[in-house]
PDB file of C-alpha atoms in Angstrom:
ATOM      1  CA  MET A1200      48.963  26.209  74.957  1.00  0.00           C
ATOM      2  CA  ASN A1201      48.815  30.011  74.985  1.00  0.00           C
ATOM      3  CA  GLU A1202      49.712  31.835  71.795  1.00  0.00           C
ATOM      4  CA  TYR A1203      51.786  34.311  73.785  1.00  0.00           C
ATOM      5  CA  ILE A1204      54.060  32.904  76.452  1.00  0.00           C
ATOM      6  CA  PRO A1205      56.065  35.541  78.300  1.00  0.00           C
ATOM      7  CA  ALA A1206      59.800  34.962  78.222  1.00  0.00           C
ATOM      8  CA  GLN A1207      60.138  36.025  81.837  1.00  0.00           C
ATOM      9  CA  TYR A1208      58.256  36.240  85.088  1.00  0.00           C
ATOM     10  CA  SER A1209      59.110  38.464  88.022  1.00  0.00           C
ATOM     11  CA  MET A1210      57.627  39.061  91.422  1.00  0.00           C
ATOM     12  CA  ARG A1211      58.480  40.900  94.611  1.00  0.00           C
ATOM     13  CA  LEU A1212      57.592  39.186  97.830  1.00  0.00           C
ATOM     14  CA  THR A1213      58.099  38.955 101.539  1.00  0.00           C
ATOM     15  CA  VAL A1214      58.909  35.305 102.067  1.00  0.00           C
ATOM     16  CA  GLY A1215      56.527  33.747 104.535  1.00  0.00           C
ATOM     17  CA  GLU A1216      55.679  30.228 105.579  1.00  0.00           C
ATOM     18  CA  HIS A1217      53.709  29.312 102.448  1.00  0.00           C
ATOM     19  CA  ALA A1218      55.588  31.379  99.849  1.00  0.00           C
ATOM     20  CA  PRO A1219      57.917  28.618  98.593  1.00  0.00           C
ATOM     21  CA  ARG A1220      54.974  26.298  97.876  1.00  0.00           C
ATOM     22  CA  HIS A1221      53.153  28.985  95.874  1.00  0.00           C
ATOM     23  CA  VAL A1222      56.300  30.047  94.020  1.00  0.00           C
ATOM     24  CA  ARG A1223      57.054  26.409  93.093  1.00  0.00           C
ATOM     25  CA  ARG A1224      53.569  26.131  91.580  1.00  0.00           C
ATOM     26  CA  ILE A1225      54.176  29.268  89.495  1.00  0.00           C
ATOM     27  CA  VAL A1226      57.594  28.022  88.385  1.00  0.00           C
ATOM     28  CA  ARG A1227      56.156  24.638  87.390  1.00  0.00           C
ATOM     29  CA  SER A1228      53.439  26.347  85.350  1.00  0.00           C
ATOM     30  CA  PHE A1229      55.950  28.436  83.404  1.00  0.00           C
ATOM     31  CA  LEU A1230      58.211  25.447  82.773  1.00  0.00           C
ATOM     32  CA  GLU A1231      55.263  23.521  81.350  1.00  0.00           C
ATOM     33  CA  GLU A1232      54.308  26.437  79.091  1.00  0.00           C
ATOM     34  CA  TRP A1233      57.941  26.808  77.980  1.00  0.00           C
ATOM     35  CA  ARG A1234      58.005  23.067  77.183  1.00  0.00           C
ATOM     36  CA  MET A1235      60.750  22.358  79.702  1.00  0.00           C
ATOM     37  CA  PRO A1236      58.980  20.298  82.387  1.00  0.00           C
ATOM     38  CA  GLU A1237      62.087  18.119  82.752  1.00  0.00           C
ATOM     39  CA  LEU A1238      63.713  21.052  84.592  1.00  0.00           C
ATOM     40  CA  SER A1239      60.925  21.316  87.136  1.00  0.00           C
ATOM     41  CA  ASP A1240      62.551  19.316  89.950  1.00  0.00           C
ATOM     42  CA  ALA A1241      65.888  21.126  89.693  1.00  0.00           C
ATOM     43  CA  ILE A1242      64.426  24.640  89.286  1.00  0.00           C
ATOM     44  CA  GLU A1243      61.882  24.153  92.075  1.00  0.00           C
ATOM     45  CA  LEU A1244      64.593  22.858  94.428  1.00  0.00           C
ATOM     46  CA  GLY A1245      66.887  25.780  93.573  1.00  0.00           C
ATOM     47  CA  VAL A1246      64.123  28.343  94.094  1.00  0.00           C
ATOM     48  CA  THR A1247      63.173  26.750  97.413  1.00  0.00           C
ATOM     49  CA  GLU A1248      66.770  26.852  98.632  1.00  0.00           C
ATOM     50  CA  LEU A1249      67.258  30.497  97.642  1.00  0.00           C
ATOM     51  CA  LEU A1250      63.996  31.513  99.328  1.00  0.00           C
ATOM     52  CA  ALA A1251      65.021  29.576 102.453  1.00  0.00           C
ATOM     53  CA  ASN A1252      68.245  31.613 102.506  1.00  0.00           C
ATOM     54  CA  VAL A1253      66.190  34.810 102.368  1.00  0.00           C
ATOM     55  CA  VAL A1254      64.129  33.638 105.346  1.00  0.00           C
ATOM     56  CA  GLN A1255      67.210  32.719 107.335  1.00  0.00           C
ATOM     57  CA  HIS A1256      69.570  35.579 106.463  1.00  0.00           C
ATOM     58  CA  VAL A1257      67.569  38.635 105.322  1.00  0.00           C
ATOM     59  CA  PRO A1258      66.033  40.511 108.279  1.00  0.00           C
ATOM     60  CA  ASP A1259      62.951  41.846 106.455  1.00  0.00           C
ATOM     61  CA  ARG A1260      62.547  38.696 104.298  1.00  0.00           C
ATOM     62  CA  ARG A1261      61.897  40.813 101.204  1.00  0.00           C
ATOM     63  CA  CYS A1262      63.202  39.740  97.829  1.00  0.00           C
ATOM     64  CA  ALA A1263      62.537  39.802  94.111  1.00  0.00           C
ATOM     65  CA  LEU A1264      62.415  36.655  92.034  1.00  0.00           C
ATOM     66  CA  LEU A1265      63.085  36.630  88.302  1.00  0.00           C
ATOM     67  CA  LEU A1266      62.482  33.598  86.105  1.00  0.00           C
ATOM     68  CA  LEU A1267      63.952  33.883  82.604  1.00  0.00           C
ATOM     69  CA  ARG A1268      63.467  31.562  79.669  1.00  0.00           C
ATOM     70  CA  GLN A1269      66.721  31.341  77.762  1.00  0.00           C
ATOM     71  CA  PRO A1270      67.254  29.752  74.351  1.00  0.00           C
ATOM     72  CA  ALA A1271      68.528  26.518  75.908  1.00  0.00           C
ATOM     73  CA  GLY A1272      67.199  26.565  79.452  1.00  0.00           C
ATOM     74  CA  VAL A1273      66.144  28.709  82.386  1.00  0.00           C
ATOM     75  CA  ARG A1274      67.830  31.282  84.599  1.00  0.00           C
ATOM     76  CA  VAL A1275      66.520  32.137  88.063  1.00  0.00           C
ATOM     77  CA  GLU A1276      67.556  35.205  90.071  1.00  0.00           C
ATOM     78  CA  VAL A1277      66.695  36.092  93.653  1.00  0.00           C
ATOM     79  CA  THR A1278      67.625  39.623  94.698  1.00  0.00           C
ATOM     80  CA  ASP A1279      67.487  40.840  98.292  1.00  0.00           C
ATOM     81  CA  GLY A1280      68.656  43.841 100.292  1.00  0.00           C
ATOM     82  CA  SER A1281      71.281  42.013 102.360  1.00  0.00           C
ATOM     83  CA  ASP A1282      75.007  42.330 101.670  1.00  0.00           C
ATOM     84  CA  ARG A1283      75.644  39.022 103.416  1.00  0.00           C
ATOM     85  CA  LEU A1284      77.047  36.565 100.901  1.00  0.00           C
ATOM     86  CA  PRO A1285      75.826  32.980 100.941  1.00  0.00           C
ATOM     87  CA  VAL A1286      78.388  30.663 102.495  1.00  0.00           C
ATOM     88  CA  SER A1287      78.457  26.907 102.323  1.00  0.00           C
ATOM     89  CA  PRO A1288      80.234  25.139 105.164  1.00  0.00           C
ATOM     90  CA  ALA A1289      83.109  22.955 103.983  1.00  0.00           C
ATOM     91  CA  ARG A1290      81.645  19.959 105.790  1.00  0.00           C
ATOM     92  CA  PRO A1291      78.205  20.366 107.322  1.00  0.00           C
ATOM     93  CA  GLU A1292      77.617  18.401 110.493  1.00  0.00           C
ATOM     94  CA  PRO A1293      75.739  15.162 109.717  1.00  0.00           C
ATOM     95  CA  ASP A1294      72.900  16.014 112.106  1.00  0.00           C
ATOM     96  CA  ALA A1295      72.709  19.743 111.218  1.00  0.00           C
ATOM     97  CA  GLU A1296      69.315  20.881 109.934  1.00  0.00           C
ATOM     98  CA  GLY A1297      70.818  23.434 107.556  1.00  0.00           C
ATOM     99  CA  GLY A1298      73.965  24.236 105.649  1.00  0.00           C
ATOM    100  CA  ARG A1299      73.398  22.117 102.567  1.00  0.00           C
ATOM    101  CA  GLY A1300      71.440  24.495 100.352  1.00  0.00           C
ATOM    102  CA  LEU A1301      74.384  25.757  98.316  1.00  0.00           C
ATOM    103  CA  LEU A1302      75.744  22.223  98.012  1.00  0.00           C
ATOM    104  CA  LEU A1303      72.394  21.195  96.522  1.00  0.00           C
ATOM    105  CA  LEU A1304      72.377  24.242  94.251  1.00  0.00           C
ATOM    106  CA  ASP A1305      75.877  23.432  93.050  1.00  0.00           C
ATOM    107  CA  ALA A1306      74.887  19.823  92.339  1.00  0.00           C
ATOM    108  CA  MET A1307      71.692  20.556  90.402  1.00  0.00           C
ATOM    109  CA  ALA A1308      72.480  23.785  88.531  1.00  0.00           C
ATOM    110  CA  ASP A1309      74.680  24.016  85.460  1.00  0.00           C
ATOM    111  CA  LYS A1310      76.090  27.256  86.838  1.00  0.00           C
ATOM    112  CA  TRP A1311      75.338  29.706  89.611  1.00  0.00           C
ATOM    113  CA  GLY A1312      76.761  32.820  91.156  1.00  0.00           C
ATOM    114  CA  VAL A1313      76.303  35.898  93.310  1.00  0.00           C
ATOM    115  CA  SER A1314      76.496  39.582  92.379  1.00  0.00           C
ATOM    116  CA  LEU A1315      76.727  42.370  94.943  1.00  0.00           C
ATOM    117  CA  TRP A1316      75.016  45.693  94.200  1.00  0.00           C
ATOM    118  CA  ARG A1317      76.780  49.013  94.810  1.00  0.00           C
ATOM    119  CA  GLY A1318      73.830  50.478  96.668  1.00  0.00           C
ATOM    120  CA  GLY A1319      73.502  47.386  98.860  1.00  0.00           C
ATOM    121  CA  GLY A1320      72.004  43.981  98.370  1.00  0.00           C
ATOM    122  CA  LYS A1321      72.820  41.054  96.149  1.00  0.00           C
ATOM    123  CA  THR A1322      71.478  38.759  93.470  1.00  0.00           C
ATOM    124  CA  VAL A1323      71.968  35.013  93.723  1.00  0.00           C
ATOM    125  CA  TRP A1324      71.317  33.310  90.389  1.00  0.00           C
ATOM    126  CA  PHE A1325      71.461  29.891  88.811  1.00  0.00           C
ATOM    127  CA  GLU A1326      70.919  28.394  85.374  1.00  0.00           C
ATOM    128  CA  CYS A1327      69.733  24.975  84.270  1.00  0.00           C
ATOM    129  CA  ALA A1328      70.068  23.853  80.672  1.00  0.00           C
ATOM    130  CA  SER A1329      67.379  21.776  79.039  1.00  0.00           C
ATOM    131  CA  PRO A1330      68.446  18.968  76.733  1.00  0.00           C
ATOM    132  CA  THR A1331      65.086  19.257  74.967  1.00  0.00           C
ATOM    133  CA  ALA A1332      64.716  23.052  74.859  1.00  0.00           C
ATOM    134  CA  GLN A1333      63.071  24.361  71.719  1.00  0.00           C
ATOM    135  CA  VAL A1334      64.894  27.408  70.467  1.00  0.00           C
ATOM    136  CA  TYR A1335      62.602  29.962  68.866  1.00  0.00           C
ATOM    137  CA  PRO A1336      64.603  31.620  66.047  1.00  0.00           C
ATOM    138  CA  ASP A1337      62.268  34.619  65.838  1.00  0.00           C
ATOM    139  CA  ARG A1338      62.905  35.550  69.486  1.00  0.00           C
ATOM    140  CA  GLN A1339      65.966  37.460  70.639  1.00  0.00           C
ATOM    141  CA  PRO A1340      67.956  36.130  73.581  1.00  0.00           C
ATOM    142  CA  TRP A1341      67.584  38.539  76.500  1.00  0.00           C
ATOM    143  CA  ALA A1342      70.000  37.224  79.124  1.00  0.00           C
ATOM    144  CA  ASP A1343      73.651  36.371  79.267  1.00  0.00           C
ATOM    145  CA  ASP A1344      75.960  35.459  82.121  1.00  0.00           C
ATOM    146  CA  ALA A1345      75.541  38.854  83.743  1.00  0.00           C
ATOM    147  CA  PRO A1346      72.658  39.280  86.183  1.00  0.00           C
ATOM    148  CA  SER A1347      69.727  41.302  84.972  1.00  0.00           C
ATOM    149  CA  THR A1348      69.425  44.955  85.902  1.00  0.00           C
ATOM    150  CA  ARG A1349      67.699  45.469  89.219  1.00  0.00           C
ATOM    151  CA  SER A1350      64.683  47.777  89.036  1.00  0.00           C
TER     152      SER A1350
END
């Protein structure tokens, strides 16, 4: 294992056809380094759903992804330039191809939310706690319930 493991990872991207696959690989790598591989399925699913929402609802498909290691889990944020809030249908049609992403996010994440930005855009975030997370007492926590500051 590396001696220095960054506590966060961020990237800006235009979401294309292969982006979710590549991002999932990056996420999995960080979760392994952070000794939280048990969160891989949930975090990868959440990231995939948020990126799918960018593809479907953000005209230019641009977004920023932030992956944060927290003392007891992981927080993921996806920020885009659209003011359109994610909406989950009350009852998606059984044969509908979409409309279940937020239901999945709600089922697999410990908490999630959306923050609108004054200058336009939003951040959709979720957190997953790890029952086996190793807390490093010499490291300061860097995230709380508030979304991180957009750069």
